[in-house]
CSV table of C-alpha atoms in Angstrom, one decimal:
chain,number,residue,atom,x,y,z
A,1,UNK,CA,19.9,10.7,50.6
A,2,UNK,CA,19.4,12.8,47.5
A,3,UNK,CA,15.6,12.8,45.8
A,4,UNK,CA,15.7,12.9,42.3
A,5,UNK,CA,13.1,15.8,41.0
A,6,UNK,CA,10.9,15.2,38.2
A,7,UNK,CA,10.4,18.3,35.7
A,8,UNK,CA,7.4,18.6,34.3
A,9,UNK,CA,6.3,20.4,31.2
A,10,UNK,CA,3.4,22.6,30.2
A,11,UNK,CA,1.7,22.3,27.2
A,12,UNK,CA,-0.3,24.1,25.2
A,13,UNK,CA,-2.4,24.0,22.1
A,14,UNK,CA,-3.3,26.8,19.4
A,15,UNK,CA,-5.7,26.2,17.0
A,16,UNK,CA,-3.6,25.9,13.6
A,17,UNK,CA,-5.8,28.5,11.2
A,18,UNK,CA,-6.1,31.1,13.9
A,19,UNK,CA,-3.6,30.5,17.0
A,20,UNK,CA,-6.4,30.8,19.1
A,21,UNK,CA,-5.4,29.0,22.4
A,22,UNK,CA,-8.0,25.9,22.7
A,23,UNK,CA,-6.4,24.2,25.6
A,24,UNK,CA,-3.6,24.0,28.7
A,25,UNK,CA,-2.0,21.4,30.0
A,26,UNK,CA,-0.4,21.4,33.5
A,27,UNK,CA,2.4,19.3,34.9
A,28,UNK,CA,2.4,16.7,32.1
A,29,UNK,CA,5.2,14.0,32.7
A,30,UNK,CA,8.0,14.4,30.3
A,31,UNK,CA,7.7,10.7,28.9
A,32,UNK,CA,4.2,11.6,28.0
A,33,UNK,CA,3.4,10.4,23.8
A,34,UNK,CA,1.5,12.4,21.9
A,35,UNK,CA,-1.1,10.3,21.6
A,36,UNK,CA,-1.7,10.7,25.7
A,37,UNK,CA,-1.7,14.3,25.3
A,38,UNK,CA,-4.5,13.3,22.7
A,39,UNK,CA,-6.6,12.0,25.4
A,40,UNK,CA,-5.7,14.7,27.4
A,41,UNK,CA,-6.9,17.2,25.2
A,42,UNK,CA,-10.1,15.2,24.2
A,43,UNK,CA,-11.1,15.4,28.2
A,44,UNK,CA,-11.3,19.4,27.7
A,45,UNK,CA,-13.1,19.3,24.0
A,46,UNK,CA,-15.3,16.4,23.8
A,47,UNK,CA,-16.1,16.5,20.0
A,48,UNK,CA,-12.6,15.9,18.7
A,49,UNK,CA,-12.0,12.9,19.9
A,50,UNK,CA,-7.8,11.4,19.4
A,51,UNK,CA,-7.7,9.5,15.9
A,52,UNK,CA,-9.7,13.1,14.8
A,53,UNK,CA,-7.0,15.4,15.8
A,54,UNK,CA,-3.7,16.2,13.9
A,55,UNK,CA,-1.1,17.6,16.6
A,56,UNK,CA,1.8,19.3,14.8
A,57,UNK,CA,5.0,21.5,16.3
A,58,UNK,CA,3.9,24.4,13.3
A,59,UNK,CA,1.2,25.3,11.7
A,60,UNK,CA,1.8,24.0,8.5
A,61,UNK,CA,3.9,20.7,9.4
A,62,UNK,CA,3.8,17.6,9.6
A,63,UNK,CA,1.9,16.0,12.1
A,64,UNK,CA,3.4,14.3,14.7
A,65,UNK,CA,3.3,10.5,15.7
A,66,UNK,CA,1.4,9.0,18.4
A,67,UNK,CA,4.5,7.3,19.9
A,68,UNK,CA,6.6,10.3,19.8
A,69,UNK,CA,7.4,11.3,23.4
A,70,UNK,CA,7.1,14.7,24.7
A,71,UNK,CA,10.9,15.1,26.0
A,72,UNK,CA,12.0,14.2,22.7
A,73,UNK,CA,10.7,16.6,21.0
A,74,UNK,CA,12.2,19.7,20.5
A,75,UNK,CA,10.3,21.8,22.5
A,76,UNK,CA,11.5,23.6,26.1
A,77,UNK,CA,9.5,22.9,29.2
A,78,UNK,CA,6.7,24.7,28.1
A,79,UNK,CA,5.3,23.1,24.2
A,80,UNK,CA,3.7,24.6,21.8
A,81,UNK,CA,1.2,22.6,19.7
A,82,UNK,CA,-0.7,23.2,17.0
A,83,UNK,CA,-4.3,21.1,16.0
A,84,UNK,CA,-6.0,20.6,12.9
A,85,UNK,CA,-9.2,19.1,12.8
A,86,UNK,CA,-9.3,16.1,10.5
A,87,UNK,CA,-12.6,16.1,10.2
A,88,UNK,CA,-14.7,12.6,10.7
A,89,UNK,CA,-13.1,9.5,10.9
A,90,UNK,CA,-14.1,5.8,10.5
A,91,UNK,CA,-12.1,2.7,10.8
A,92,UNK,CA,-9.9,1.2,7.9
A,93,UNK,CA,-11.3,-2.1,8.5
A,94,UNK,CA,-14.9,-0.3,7.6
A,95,UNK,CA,-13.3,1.1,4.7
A,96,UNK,CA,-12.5,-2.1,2.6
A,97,UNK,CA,-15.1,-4.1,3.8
A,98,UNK,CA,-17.5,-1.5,2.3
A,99,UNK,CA,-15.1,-0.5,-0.7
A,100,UNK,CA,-14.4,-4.9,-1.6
A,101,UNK,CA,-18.7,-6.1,-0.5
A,102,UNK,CA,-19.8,-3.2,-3.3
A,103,UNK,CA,-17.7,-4.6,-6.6
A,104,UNK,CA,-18.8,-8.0,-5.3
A,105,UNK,CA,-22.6,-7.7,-5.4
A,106,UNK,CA,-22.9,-5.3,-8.2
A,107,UNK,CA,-20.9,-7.7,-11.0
A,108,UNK,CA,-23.0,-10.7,-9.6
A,109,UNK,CA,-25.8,-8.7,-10.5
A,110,UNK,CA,-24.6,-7.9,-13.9
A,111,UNK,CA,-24.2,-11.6,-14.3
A,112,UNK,CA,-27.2,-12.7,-13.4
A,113,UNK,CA,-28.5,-10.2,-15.5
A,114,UNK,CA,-31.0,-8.8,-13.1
A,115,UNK,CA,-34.0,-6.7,-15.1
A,116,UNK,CA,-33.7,-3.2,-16.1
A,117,UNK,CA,-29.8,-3.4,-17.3
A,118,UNK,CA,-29.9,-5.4,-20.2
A,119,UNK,CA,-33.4,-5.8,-22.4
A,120,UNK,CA,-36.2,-7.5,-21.0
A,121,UNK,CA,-35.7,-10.8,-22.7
A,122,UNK,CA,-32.4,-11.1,-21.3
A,123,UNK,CA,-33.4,-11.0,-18.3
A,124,UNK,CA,-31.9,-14.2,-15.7
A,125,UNK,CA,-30.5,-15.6,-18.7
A,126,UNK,CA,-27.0,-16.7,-18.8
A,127,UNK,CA,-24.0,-16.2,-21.6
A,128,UNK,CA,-23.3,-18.5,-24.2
A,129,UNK,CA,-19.4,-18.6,-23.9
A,130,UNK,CA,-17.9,-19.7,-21.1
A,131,UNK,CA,-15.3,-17.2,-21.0
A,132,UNK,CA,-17.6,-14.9,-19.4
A,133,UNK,CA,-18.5,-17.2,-16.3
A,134,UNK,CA,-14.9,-18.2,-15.8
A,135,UNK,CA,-14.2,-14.0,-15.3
A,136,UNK,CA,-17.5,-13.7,-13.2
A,137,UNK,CA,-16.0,-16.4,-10.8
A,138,UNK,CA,-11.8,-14.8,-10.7
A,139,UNK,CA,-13.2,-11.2,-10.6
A,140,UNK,CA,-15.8,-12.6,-7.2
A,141,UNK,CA,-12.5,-14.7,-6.2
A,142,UNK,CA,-10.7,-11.3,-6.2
A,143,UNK,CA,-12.7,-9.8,-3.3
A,144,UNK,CA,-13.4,-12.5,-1.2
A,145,UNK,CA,-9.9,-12.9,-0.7
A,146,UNK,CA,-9.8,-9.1,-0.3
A,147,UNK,CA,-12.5,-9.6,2.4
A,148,UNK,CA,-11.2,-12.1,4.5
A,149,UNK,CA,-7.7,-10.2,4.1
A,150,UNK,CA,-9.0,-7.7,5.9
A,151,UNK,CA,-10.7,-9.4,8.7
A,152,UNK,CA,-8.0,-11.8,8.8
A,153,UNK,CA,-4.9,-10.7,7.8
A,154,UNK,CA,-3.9,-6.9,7.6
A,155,UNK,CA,-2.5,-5.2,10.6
A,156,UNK,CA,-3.1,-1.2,10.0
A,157,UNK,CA,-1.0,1.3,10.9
A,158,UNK,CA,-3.2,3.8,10.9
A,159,UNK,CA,-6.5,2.8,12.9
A,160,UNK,CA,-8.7,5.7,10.7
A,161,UNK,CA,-9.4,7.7,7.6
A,162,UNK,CA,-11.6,10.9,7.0
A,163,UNK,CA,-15.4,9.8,6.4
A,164,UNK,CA,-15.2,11.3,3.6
A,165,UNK,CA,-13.0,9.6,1.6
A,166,UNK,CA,-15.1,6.4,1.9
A,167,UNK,CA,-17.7,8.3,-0.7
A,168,UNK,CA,-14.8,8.4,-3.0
A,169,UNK,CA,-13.1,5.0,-2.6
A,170,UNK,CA,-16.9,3.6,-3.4
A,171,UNK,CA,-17.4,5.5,-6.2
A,172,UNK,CA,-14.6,4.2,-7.8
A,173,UNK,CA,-14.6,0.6,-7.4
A,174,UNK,CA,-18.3,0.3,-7.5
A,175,UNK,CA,-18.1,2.5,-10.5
A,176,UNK,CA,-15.7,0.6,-12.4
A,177,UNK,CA,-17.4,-2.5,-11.1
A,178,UNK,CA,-20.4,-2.0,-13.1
A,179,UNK,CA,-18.7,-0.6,-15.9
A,180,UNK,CA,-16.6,-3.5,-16.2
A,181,UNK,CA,-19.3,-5.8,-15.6
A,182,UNK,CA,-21.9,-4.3,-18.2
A,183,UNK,CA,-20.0,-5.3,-21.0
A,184,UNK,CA,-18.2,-8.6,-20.1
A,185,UNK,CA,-21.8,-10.2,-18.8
A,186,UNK,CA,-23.6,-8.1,-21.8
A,187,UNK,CA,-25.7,-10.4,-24.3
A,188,UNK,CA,-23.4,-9.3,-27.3
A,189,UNK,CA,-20.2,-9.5,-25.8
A,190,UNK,CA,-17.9,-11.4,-27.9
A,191,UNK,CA,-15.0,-14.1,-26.4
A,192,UNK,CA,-11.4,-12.9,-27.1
A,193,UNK,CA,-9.8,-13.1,-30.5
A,194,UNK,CA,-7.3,-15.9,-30.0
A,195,UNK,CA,-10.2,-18.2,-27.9
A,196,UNK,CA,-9.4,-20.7,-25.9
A,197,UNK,CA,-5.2,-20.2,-25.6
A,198,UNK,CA,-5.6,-16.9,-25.0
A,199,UNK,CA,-7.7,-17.6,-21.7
A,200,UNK,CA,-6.1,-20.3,-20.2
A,201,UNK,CA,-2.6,-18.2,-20.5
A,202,UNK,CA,-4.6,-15.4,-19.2
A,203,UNK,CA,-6.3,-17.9,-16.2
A,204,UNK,CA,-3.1,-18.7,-15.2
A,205,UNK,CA,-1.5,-15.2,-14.9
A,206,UNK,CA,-4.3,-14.1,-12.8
A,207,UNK,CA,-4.1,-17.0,-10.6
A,208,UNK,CA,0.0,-16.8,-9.9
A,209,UNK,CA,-0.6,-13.3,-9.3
A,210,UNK,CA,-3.7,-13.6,-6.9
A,211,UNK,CA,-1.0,-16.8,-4.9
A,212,UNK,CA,1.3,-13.8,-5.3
A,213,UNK,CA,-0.3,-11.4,-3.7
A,214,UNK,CA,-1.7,-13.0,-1.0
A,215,UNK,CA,2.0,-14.1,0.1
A,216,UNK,CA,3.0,-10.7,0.5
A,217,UNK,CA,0.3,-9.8,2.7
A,218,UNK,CA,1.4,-12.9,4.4
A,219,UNK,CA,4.8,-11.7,4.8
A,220,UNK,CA,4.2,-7.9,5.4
A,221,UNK,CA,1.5,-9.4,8.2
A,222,UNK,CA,4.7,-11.5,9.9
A,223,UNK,CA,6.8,-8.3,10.3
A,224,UNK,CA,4.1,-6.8,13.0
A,225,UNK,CA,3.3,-8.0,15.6
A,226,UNK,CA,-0.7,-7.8,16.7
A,227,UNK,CA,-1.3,-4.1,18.1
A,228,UNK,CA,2.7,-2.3,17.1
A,229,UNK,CA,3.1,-0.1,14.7
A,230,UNK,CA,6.5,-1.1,14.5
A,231,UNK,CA,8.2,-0.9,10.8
A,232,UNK,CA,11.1,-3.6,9.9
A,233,UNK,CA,12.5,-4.3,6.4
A,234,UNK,CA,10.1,-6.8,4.4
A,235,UNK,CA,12.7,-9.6,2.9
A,236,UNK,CA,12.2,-13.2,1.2
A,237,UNK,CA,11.1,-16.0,3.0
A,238,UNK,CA,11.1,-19.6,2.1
A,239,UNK,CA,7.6,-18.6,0.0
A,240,UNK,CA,9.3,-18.1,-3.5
A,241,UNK,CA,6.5,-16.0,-4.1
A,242,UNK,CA,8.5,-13.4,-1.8
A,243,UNK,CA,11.4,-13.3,-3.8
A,244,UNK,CA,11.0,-10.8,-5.3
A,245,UNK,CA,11.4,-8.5,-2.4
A,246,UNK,CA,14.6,-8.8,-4.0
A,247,UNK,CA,14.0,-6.2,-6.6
A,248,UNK,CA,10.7,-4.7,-5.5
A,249,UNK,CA,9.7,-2.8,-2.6
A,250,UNK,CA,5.7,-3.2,-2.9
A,251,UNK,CA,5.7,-6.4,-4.7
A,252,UNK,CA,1.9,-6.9,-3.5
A,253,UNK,CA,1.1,-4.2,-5.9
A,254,UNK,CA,3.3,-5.6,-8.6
A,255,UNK,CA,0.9,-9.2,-8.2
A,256,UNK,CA,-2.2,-6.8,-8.3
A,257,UNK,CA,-0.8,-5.3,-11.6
A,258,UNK,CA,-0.2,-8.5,-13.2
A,259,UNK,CA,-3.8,-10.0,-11.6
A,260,UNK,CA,-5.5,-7.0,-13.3
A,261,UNK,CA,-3.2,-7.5,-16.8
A,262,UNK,CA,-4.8,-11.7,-16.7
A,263,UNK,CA,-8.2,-10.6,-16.0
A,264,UNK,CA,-7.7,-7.4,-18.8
A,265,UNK,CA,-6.2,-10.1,-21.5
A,266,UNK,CA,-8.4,-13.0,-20.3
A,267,UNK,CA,-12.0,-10.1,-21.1
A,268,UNK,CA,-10.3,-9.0,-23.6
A,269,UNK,CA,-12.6,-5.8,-22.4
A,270,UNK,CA,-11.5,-2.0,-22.5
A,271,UNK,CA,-13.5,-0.9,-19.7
A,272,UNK,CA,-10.9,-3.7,-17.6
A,273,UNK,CA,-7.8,-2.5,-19.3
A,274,UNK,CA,-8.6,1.3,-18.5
A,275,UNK,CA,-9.4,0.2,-14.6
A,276,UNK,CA,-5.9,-1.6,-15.1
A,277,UNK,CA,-4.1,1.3,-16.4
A,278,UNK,CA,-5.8,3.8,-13.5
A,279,UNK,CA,-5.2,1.6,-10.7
A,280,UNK,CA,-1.3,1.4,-11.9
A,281,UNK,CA,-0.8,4.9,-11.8
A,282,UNK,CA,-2.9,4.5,-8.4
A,283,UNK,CA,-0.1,2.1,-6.8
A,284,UNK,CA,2.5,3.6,-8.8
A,285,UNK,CA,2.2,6.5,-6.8
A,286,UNK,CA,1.3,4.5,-3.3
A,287,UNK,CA,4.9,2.5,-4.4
A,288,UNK,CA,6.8,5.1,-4.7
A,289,UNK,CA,5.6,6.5,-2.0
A,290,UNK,CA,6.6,3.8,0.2
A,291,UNK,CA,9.4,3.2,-1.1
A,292,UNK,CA,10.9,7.0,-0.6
A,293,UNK,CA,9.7,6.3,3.4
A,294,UNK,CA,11.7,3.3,3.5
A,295,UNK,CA,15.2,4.8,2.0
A,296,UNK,CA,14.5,7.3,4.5
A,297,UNK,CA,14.0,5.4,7.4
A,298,UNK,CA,16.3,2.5,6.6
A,299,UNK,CA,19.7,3.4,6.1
A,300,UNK,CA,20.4,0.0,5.1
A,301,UNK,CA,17.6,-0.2,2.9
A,302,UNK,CA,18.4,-2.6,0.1
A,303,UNK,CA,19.6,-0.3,-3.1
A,304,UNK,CA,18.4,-2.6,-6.3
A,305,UNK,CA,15.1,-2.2,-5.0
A,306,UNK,CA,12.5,-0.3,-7.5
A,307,UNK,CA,9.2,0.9,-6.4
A,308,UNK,CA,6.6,-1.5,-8.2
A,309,UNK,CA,8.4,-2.8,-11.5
A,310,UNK,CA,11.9,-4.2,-11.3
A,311,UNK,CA,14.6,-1.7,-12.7
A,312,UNK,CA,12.1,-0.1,-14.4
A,313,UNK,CA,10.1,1.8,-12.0
């Protein structure tokens, strides 16, 4: 009775800057992922633990997935692997809970006009028009339902970002927070120009959007299930919300566009419409982003499809 022999491969790993060998695997098992030679190689350098390392067949490429399996790659029985150390990470679900809680306090305290940001005699007073409460309570709607979206509802592909990008994420929502803030909740802020119409048309662009929005996250939730990192198609459902996965392929930054336009024309604030304009170009580029990963992936990827804005962009 023949015995079927198992070939195992020896890996090793250069240091990416200057090839220095760091580590040498022995007899690892062909159907070994990446993300177990990760583990492997953490055992030998303590300090860099897996979601910290970057794993790459050159130097300067791309780095390779977790799931990708060893015999797949092309590499002969003895692999070559470069690391890059990604520096410190922290979790995504960190991230947003510390990027949404920030905007969230700091406009409250704006609002209630805390001392030492408007004159003294302003201080725990409330506006005059009610414009300016009816923003305090869609711009504190806005990140609640980003907080609870994160504990509740988003399923991340990636489990980490660098530490250091949390510093810069803050600093500009907090930042535009309290810029955005200071004038709407300030004591000579004046309502829009067209009053009352002009707010309720606003009020109810922010809130289809906001419905909007959340649906998508919904929807892109629904196509993963708990713990894969496996990528499908979004389409419509039955939520008409959805359909306009029809012509948009990140339709959940088309709703936060058009959130961001109600809030923006229900102000009537230029410190919101420059946020606006900075966090489309933001998504813009996330959209298009995505949307070049998807024709790539998808050879059936729907073609009337547009990034963020139908036939447009």
């Amino acid at each position: 009775m023949s015995r079927i022999s198992v070939v195992f491969f020896e890996v090793e790993i250069l240091d990416a800057k200057t090839k220095d060998k760091l580590c040498f695997l022995d007899k690892v098992e062909p159907n070994a992922t990446i993300g177990e030679i990760k583990s492997m190689f953490h055992k030998s350098h303590p300090q860099w633990y897996p979601a910290r390392q970057s794993i790459r067949l050159d130097p300067k490429g791309k780095s390779l997935k977790d799931e990708d399996v060893l015999q797949h790659l092309p590499v002969g029985t003895t692999a070559t692997f470069y690391f890059r150390d990604l520096g410190a990470q922290i979790s995504w679900v960190t991230v947003f809970l510390t990027e949404y809680t920030g905007p969230l306090v700091i406009y409250l305290m704006f609002y209630f006009r805390v001392p030492f940001i408007y004159a003294s005699k302003y201080d725990f007073t409330t506006s005059k028009h009610w414009v300016v409460h009816l923003a305090c309570m869609c711009h504190s709607f806005h990140y609640v339902k980003r907080l609870l979206e994160t504990l509740f509802v988003h399923r991340f592909s990636h489990g980490t970002m660098p530490l250091r990008n949390i510093f810069k994420n803050c600093t500009y929502y907090w930042g535009f927070a309290a810029w955005m803030a200071y004038y709407i909740n300030h004591p000579l802020y004046t309502p829009p120009i067209y009053g009352e119409q002009q707010i309720r048309l606003a009020l109810i662009i922010f809130l289809f959007c906001q419905i909007g929005n959340f649906s998508i996250h919904i929807a892109l939730r629904n196509l993963r299930p708990p713990g894969s990192k496996t990528r499908k198609i979004p389409y419509p459902t039955k939520n008409p919300f959805t359909w306009i996965f029809l012509l948009v392929s990140c339709p959940n930054y088309t709703y936060e566009l058009g959130s961001w336009l109600g809030f923006t024309l229900m102000t009537q604030c230029l410190p919101v419409a420059f946020f606006t304009l900075v966090g489309f170009v933001q998504m813009t580029v996330w959209a298009k982003g995505k949307h070049r990963s998807y024709l790539k992936e998808f050879r059936d990827y729907p073609p009337l499809r547009s990034p963020i804005l139908p036939f447009i962009l």
